[in-house]
Tab-separated table of C-alpha atoms in Angstrom:
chain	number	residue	atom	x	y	z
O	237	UNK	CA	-2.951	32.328	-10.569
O	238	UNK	CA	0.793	33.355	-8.785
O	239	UNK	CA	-1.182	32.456	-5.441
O	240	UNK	CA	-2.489	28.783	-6.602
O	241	UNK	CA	1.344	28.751	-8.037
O	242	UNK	CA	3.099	29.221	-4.891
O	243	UNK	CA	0.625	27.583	-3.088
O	244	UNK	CA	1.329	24.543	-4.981
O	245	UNK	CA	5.059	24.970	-4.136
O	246	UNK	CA	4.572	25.420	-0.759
O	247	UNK	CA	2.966	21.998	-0.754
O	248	UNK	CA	5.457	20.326	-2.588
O	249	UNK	CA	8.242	21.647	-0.154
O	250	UNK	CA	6.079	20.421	2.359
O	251	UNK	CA	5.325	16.975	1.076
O	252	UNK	CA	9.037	16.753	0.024
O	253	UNK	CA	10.139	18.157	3.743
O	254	UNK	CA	8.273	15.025	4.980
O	255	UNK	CA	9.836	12.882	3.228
O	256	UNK	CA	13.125	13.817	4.120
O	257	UNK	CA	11.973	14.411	7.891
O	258	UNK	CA	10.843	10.253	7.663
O	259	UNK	CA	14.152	9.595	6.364
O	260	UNK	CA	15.924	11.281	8.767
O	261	UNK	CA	13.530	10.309	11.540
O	262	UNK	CA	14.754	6.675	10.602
O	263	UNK	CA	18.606	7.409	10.913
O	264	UNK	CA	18.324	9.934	13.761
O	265	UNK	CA	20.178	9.160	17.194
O	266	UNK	CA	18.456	10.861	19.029
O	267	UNK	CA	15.141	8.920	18.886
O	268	UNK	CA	13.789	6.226	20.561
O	269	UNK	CA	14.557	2.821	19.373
O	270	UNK	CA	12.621	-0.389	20.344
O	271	UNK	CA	14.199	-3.997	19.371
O	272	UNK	CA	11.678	-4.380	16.250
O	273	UNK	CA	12.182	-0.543	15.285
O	274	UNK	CA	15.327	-0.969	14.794
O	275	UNK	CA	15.637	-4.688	13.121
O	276	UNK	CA	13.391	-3.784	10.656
O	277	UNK	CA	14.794	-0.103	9.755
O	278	UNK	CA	18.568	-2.293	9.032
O	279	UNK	CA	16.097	-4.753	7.061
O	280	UNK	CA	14.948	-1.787	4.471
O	281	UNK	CA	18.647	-0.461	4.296
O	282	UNK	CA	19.670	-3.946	3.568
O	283	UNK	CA	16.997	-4.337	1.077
O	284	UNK	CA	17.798	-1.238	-0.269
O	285	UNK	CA	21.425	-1.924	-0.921
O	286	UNK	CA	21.087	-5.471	-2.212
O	287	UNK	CA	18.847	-4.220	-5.085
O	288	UNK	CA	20.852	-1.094	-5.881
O	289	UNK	CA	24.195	-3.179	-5.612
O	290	UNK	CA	22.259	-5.267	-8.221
O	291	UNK	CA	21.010	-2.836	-10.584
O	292	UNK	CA	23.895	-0.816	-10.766
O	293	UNK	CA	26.436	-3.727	-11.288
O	294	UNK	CA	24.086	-6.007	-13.581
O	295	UNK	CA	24.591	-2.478	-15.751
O	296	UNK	CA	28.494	-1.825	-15.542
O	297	UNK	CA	28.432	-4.606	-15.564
O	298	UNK	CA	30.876	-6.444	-13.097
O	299	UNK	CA	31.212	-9.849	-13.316
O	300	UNK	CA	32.742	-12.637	-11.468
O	301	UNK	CA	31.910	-14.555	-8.397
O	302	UNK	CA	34.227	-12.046	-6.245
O	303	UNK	CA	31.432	-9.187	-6.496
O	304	UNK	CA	29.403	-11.643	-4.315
O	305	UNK	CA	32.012	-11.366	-1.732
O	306	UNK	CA	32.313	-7.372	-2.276
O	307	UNK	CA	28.286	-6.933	-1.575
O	308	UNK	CA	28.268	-8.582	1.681
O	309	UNK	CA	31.073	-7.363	2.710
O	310	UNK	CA	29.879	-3.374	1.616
O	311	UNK	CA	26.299	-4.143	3.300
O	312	UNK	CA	27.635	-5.511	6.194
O	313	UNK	CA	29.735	-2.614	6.497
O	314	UNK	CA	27.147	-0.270	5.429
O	315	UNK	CA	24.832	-1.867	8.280
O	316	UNK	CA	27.251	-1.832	11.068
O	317	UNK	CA	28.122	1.929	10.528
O	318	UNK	CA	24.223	2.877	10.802
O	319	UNK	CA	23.796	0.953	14.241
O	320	UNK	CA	27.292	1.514	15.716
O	321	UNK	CA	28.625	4.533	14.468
O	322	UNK	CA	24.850	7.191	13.307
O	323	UNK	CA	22.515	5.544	15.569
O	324	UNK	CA	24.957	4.674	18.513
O	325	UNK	CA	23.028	1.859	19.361
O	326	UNK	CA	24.407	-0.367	22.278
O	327	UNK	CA	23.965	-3.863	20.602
O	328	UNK	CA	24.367	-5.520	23.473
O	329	UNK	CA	20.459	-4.157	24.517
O	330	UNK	CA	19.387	-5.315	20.918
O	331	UNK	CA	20.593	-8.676	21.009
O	332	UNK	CA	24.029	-8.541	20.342
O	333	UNK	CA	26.051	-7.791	16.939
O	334	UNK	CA	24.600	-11.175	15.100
O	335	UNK	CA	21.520	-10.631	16.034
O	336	UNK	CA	21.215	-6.716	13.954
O	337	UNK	CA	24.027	-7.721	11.281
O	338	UNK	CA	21.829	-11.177	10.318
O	339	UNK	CA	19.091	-8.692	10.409
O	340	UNK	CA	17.273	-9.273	6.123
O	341	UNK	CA	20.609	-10.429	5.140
O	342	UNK	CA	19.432	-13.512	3.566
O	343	UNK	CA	16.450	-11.543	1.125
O	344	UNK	CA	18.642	-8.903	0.492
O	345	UNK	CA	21.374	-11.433	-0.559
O	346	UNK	CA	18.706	-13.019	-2.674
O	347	UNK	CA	17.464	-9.395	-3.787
O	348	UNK	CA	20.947	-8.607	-5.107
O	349	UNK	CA	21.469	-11.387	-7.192
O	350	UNK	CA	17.971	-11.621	-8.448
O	351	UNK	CA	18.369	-7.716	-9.638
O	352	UNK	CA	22.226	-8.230	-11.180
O	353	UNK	CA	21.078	-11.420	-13.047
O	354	UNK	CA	17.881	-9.350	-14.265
O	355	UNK	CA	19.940	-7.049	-15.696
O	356	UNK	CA	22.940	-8.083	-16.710
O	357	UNK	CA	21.130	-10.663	-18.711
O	358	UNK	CA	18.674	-8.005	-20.193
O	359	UNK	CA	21.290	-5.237	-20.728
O	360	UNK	CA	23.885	-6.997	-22.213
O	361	UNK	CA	22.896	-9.585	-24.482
Y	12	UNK	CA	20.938	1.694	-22.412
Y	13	UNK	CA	19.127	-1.076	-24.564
Y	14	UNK	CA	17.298	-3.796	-22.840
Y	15	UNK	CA	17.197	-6.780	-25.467
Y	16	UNK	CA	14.708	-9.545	-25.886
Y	17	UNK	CA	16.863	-12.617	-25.750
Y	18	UNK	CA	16.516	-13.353	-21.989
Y	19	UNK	CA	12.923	-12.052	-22.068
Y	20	UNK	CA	11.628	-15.272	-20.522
Y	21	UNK	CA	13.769	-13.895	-16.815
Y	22	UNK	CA	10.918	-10.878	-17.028
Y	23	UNK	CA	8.161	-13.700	-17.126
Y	24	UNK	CA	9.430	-15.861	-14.494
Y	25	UNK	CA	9.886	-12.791	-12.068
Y	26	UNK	CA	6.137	-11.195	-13.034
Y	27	UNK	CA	4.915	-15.080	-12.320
Y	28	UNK	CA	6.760	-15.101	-9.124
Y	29	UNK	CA	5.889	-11.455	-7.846
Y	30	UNK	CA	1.881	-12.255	-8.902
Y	31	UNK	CA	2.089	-16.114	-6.700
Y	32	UNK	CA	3.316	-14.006	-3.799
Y	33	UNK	CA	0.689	-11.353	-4.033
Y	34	UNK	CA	-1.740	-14.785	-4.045
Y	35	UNK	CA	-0.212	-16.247	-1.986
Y	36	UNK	CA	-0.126	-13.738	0.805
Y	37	UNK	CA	-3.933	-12.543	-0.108
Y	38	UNK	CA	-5.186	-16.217	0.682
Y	39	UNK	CA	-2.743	-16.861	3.585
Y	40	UNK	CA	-4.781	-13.436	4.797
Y	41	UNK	CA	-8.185	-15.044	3.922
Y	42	UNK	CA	-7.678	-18.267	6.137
Y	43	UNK	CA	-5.164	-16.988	8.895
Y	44	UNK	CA	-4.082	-13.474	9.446
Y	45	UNK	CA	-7.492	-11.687	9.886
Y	46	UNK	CA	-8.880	-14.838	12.219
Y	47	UNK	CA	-9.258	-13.612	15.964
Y	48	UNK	CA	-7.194	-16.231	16.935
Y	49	UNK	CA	-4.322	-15.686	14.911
Y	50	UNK	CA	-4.784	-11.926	16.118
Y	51	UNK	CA	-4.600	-12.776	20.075
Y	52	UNK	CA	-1.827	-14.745	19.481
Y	53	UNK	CA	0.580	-12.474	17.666
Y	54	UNK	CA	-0.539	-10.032	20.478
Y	55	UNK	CA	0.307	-12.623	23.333
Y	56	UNK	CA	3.686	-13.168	21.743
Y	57	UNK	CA	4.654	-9.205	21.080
Y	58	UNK	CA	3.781	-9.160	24.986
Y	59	UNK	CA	5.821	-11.869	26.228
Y	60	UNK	CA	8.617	-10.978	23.685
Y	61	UNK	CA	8.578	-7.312	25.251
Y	62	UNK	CA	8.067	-8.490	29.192
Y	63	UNK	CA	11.445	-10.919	28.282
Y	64	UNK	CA	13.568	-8.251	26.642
Y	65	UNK	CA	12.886	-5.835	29.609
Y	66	UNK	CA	13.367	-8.353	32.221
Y	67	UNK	CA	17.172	-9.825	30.437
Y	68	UNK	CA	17.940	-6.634	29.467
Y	69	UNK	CA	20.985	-5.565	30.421
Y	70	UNK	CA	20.338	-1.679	31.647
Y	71	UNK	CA	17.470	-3.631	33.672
Y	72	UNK	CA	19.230	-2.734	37.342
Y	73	UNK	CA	17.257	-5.566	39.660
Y	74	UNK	CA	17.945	-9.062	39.122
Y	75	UNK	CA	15.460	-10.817	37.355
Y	76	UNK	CA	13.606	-13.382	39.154
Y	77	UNK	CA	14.104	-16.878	37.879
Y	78	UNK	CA	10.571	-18.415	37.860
Y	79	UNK	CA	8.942	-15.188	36.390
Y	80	UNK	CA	11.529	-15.263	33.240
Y	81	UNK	CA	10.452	-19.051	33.010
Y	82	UNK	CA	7.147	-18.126	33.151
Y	83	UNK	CA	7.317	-15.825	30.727
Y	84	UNK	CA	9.534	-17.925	28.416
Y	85	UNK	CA	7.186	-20.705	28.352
Y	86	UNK	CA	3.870	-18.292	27.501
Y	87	UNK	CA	5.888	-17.666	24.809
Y	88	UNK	CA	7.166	-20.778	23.550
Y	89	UNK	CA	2.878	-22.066	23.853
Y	90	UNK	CA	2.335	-19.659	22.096
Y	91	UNK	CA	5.006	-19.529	19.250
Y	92	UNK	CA	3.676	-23.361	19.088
Y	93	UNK	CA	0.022	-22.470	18.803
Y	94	UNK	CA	1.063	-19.681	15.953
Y	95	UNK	CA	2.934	-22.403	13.971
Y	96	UNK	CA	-0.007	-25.131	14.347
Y	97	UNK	CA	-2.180	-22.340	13.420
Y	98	UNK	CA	-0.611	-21.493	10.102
Y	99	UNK	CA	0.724	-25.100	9.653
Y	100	UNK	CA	-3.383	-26.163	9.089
Y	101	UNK	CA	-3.997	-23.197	6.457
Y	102	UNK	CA	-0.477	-23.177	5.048
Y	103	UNK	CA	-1.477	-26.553	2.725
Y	104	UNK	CA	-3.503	-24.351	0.608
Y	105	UNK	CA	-0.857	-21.921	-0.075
Y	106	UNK	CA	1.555	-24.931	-0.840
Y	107	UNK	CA	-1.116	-26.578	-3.289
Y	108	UNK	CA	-1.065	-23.148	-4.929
Y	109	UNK	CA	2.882	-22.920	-5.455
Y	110	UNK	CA	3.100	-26.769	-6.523
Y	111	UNK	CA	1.038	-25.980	-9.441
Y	112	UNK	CA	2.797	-22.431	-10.096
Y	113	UNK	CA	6.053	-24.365	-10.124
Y	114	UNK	CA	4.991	-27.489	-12.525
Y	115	UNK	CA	3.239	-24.569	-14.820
Y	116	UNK	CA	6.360	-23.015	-14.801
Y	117	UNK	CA	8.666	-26.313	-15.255
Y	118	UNK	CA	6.550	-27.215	-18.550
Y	119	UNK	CA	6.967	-23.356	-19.823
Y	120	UNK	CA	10.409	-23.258	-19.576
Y	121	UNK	CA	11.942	-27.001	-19.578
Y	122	UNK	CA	15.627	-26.853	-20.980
Y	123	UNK	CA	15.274	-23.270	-21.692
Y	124	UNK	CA	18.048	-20.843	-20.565
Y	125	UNK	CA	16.105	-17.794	-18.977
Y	126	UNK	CA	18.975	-15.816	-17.697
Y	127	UNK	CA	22.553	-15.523	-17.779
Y	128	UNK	CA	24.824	-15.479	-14.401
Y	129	UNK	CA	26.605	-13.238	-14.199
Y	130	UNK	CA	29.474	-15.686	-11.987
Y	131	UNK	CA	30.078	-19.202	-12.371
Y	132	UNK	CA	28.456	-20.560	-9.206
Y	133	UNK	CA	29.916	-23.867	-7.108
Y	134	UNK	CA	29.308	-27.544	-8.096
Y	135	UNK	CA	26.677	-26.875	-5.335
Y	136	UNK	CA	24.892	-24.691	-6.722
Y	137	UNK	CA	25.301	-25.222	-10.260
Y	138	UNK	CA	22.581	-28.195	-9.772
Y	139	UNK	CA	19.675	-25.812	-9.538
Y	140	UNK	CA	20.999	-23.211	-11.799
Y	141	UNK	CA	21.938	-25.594	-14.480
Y	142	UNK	CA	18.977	-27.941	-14.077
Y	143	UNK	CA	17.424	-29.368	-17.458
Y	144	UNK	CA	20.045	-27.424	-19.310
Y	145	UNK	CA	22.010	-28.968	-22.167
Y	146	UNK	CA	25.408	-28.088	-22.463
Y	147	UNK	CA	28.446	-27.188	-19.656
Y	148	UNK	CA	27.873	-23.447	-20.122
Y	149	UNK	CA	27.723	-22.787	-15.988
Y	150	UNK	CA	26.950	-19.491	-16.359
Y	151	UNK	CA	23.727	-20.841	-18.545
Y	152	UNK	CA	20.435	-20.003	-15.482
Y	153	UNK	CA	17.496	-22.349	-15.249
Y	154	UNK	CA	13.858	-21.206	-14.264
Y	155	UNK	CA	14.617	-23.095	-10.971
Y	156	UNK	CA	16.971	-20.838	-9.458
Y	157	UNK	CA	15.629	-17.506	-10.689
Y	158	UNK	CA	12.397	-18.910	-9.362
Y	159	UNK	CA	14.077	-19.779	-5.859
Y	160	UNK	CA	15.550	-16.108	-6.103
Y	161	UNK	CA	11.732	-14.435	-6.686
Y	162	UNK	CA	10.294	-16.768	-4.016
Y	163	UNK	CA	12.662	-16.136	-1.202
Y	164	UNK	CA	13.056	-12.227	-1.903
Y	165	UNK	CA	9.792	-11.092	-3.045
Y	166	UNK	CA	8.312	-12.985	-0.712
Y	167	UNK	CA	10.075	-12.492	2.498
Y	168	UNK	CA	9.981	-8.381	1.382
Y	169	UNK	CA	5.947	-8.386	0.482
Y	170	UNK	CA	5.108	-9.618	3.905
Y	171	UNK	CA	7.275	-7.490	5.750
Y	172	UNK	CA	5.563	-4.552	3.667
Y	173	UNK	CA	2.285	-6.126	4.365
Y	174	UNK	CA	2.688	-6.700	8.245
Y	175	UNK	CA	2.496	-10.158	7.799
Y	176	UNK	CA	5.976	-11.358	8.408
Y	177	UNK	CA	6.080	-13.925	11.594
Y	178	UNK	CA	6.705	-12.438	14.872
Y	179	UNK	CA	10.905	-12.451	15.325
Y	180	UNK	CA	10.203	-14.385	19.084
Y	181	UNK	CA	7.839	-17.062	17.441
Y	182	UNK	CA	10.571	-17.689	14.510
Y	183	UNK	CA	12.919	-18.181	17.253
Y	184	UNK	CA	10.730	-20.467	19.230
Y	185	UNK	CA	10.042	-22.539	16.343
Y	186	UNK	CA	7.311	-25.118	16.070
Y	187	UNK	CA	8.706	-28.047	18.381
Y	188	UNK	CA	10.544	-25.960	20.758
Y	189	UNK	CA	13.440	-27.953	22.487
Y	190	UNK	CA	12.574	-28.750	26.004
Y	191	UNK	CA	13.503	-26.181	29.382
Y	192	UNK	CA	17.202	-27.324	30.361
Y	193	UNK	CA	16.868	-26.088	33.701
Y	194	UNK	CA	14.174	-28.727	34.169
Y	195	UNK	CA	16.094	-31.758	33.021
């Protein structure tokens, strides 16, 4: 019984190591990074940020059109630091900064709003 | 916290619009993404794309000659074309299909408030958002624009996921690409 126990831990650190190790594999400098690699890795961080920027403000909630402003300017910013400052891409091999800051900024724009309305219309009325 | 049922309609519109996608994408599949042509193609243009990026790239030490980039370039503006023609043929099915999602839709929720904004949007945008809607309450959301929202972002996201998301050098390409400068 204490073997199936810690075996079943073992596997769960394991499964939960990979996890972390995919993670990291997508925001480590060191590896290799091809021109779709990369555009698509700042699309799910995009997409990931316009939804939680929803969700959490929809629930606060904030209100007022200047929030709009405040997301794009925090993803941009959020974006930029992953390419420039933890990946140290050259952007000039990847197109240039337009081409990776334009990078799923339209759906996630679209995500965010989608998730605050969601919720700030379910939450608080 | 409580969710309330007030705006409940918002939950149907976006399970409507996540379940059209999922249709959307599984007959754009069944008429173009697992043909052999479609297949080739998107393999042609991942080539050309690739052989163009290594030959303008800037850590690329020789100088590029000028008739194999325009070689190149044109393979893949043919066959950016030949993508778009391809889908353009099937992609009248999948429009049929959102036509009649979208007038299903418009006779559910006609003058009905589904969502509140949580902004008061531009004169701009304020004619989708407020379509059909009685009153000058801006902040009052139509079934229009939290449809548009679903569309664009569950969409664009559920392709991507899927693999099925247009090549990046065929959306640049475009479907009537504009003719080679250097040859005028």
């Amino acid at each position: 019984m204490k073997k199936a126990r810690s075996n079943k831990a073992q596997a769960q650190q394991q499964s939960n190591g990979t996890s972390h190790s995919k993670l990291a594999r997508y925001l480590d400098p060191n590896s290799s990074w091809d021109k779709d690699k990369l555009l698509d890795t700042l699309h799910w961080i995009r997409q990931a940020l316009g939804l939680s920027c929803g969700l959490v403000w929809g629930a606060i909630p904030l209100v007022g059109a200047i929030w709009i402003i405040l997301f794009l300017a925090i993803s941009t910013g959020v974006v930029y630091w992953v390419y420039s400052q933890r990946l140290k891409i050259d952007e000039e091999e990847f197109g240039g900064h337009g081409a990776l800051l334009q990078e799923g900024l339209f759906a996630s724009f679209t995500l965010f709003l989608l998730g605050w309305i969601l919720v700030y219309s379910l939450v608080h009325f | 916290m409580a969710f309330s049922l007030k705006y409940a309609d918002a939950l149907a519109v976006v399970s409507i619009s996540f379940v059209t996608a999922l249709l959307c994408e599984a007959i754009s599949w069944l008429l173009i993404y697992r043909t052999s042509s479609y297949k080739s193609l998107r393999q042609s243009i991942d080539r050309a794309s690739k052989k163009l990026d290594s030959l303008k790239s800037p850590s690329n030490k020789s100088t590029p000659n000028s008739k194999k980039l325009d070689r190149v370039e044109t393979s893949l503006k043919e066959s950016s074309r030949d993508l778009s023609l391809a889908k353009f043929k099937s992609g009248g099915v999948v429009a049929g299909v959102l036509i009649v999602v979208f007038g299903l839709l418009n006779s559910m929720f006609e003058g009905k408030v589904v969502a509140k904004l949580p902004f008061e949007p531009i004169p701009l945008v304020r004619k989708m958002s407020h379509r059909g809607l009685p009153g000058t309450d801006w902040t009052d959301c139509s079934m229009v624009f939290l449809y548009m929202l679903c569309s664009i972002s569950i969409r664009t996201n559920l392709q991507k996921f899927l693999g099925f998301a247009p090549p990046r050098a065929a959306a640049s390409a475009g479907l009537f690409p504009m003719p080679d400068q250097k040859i005028n």
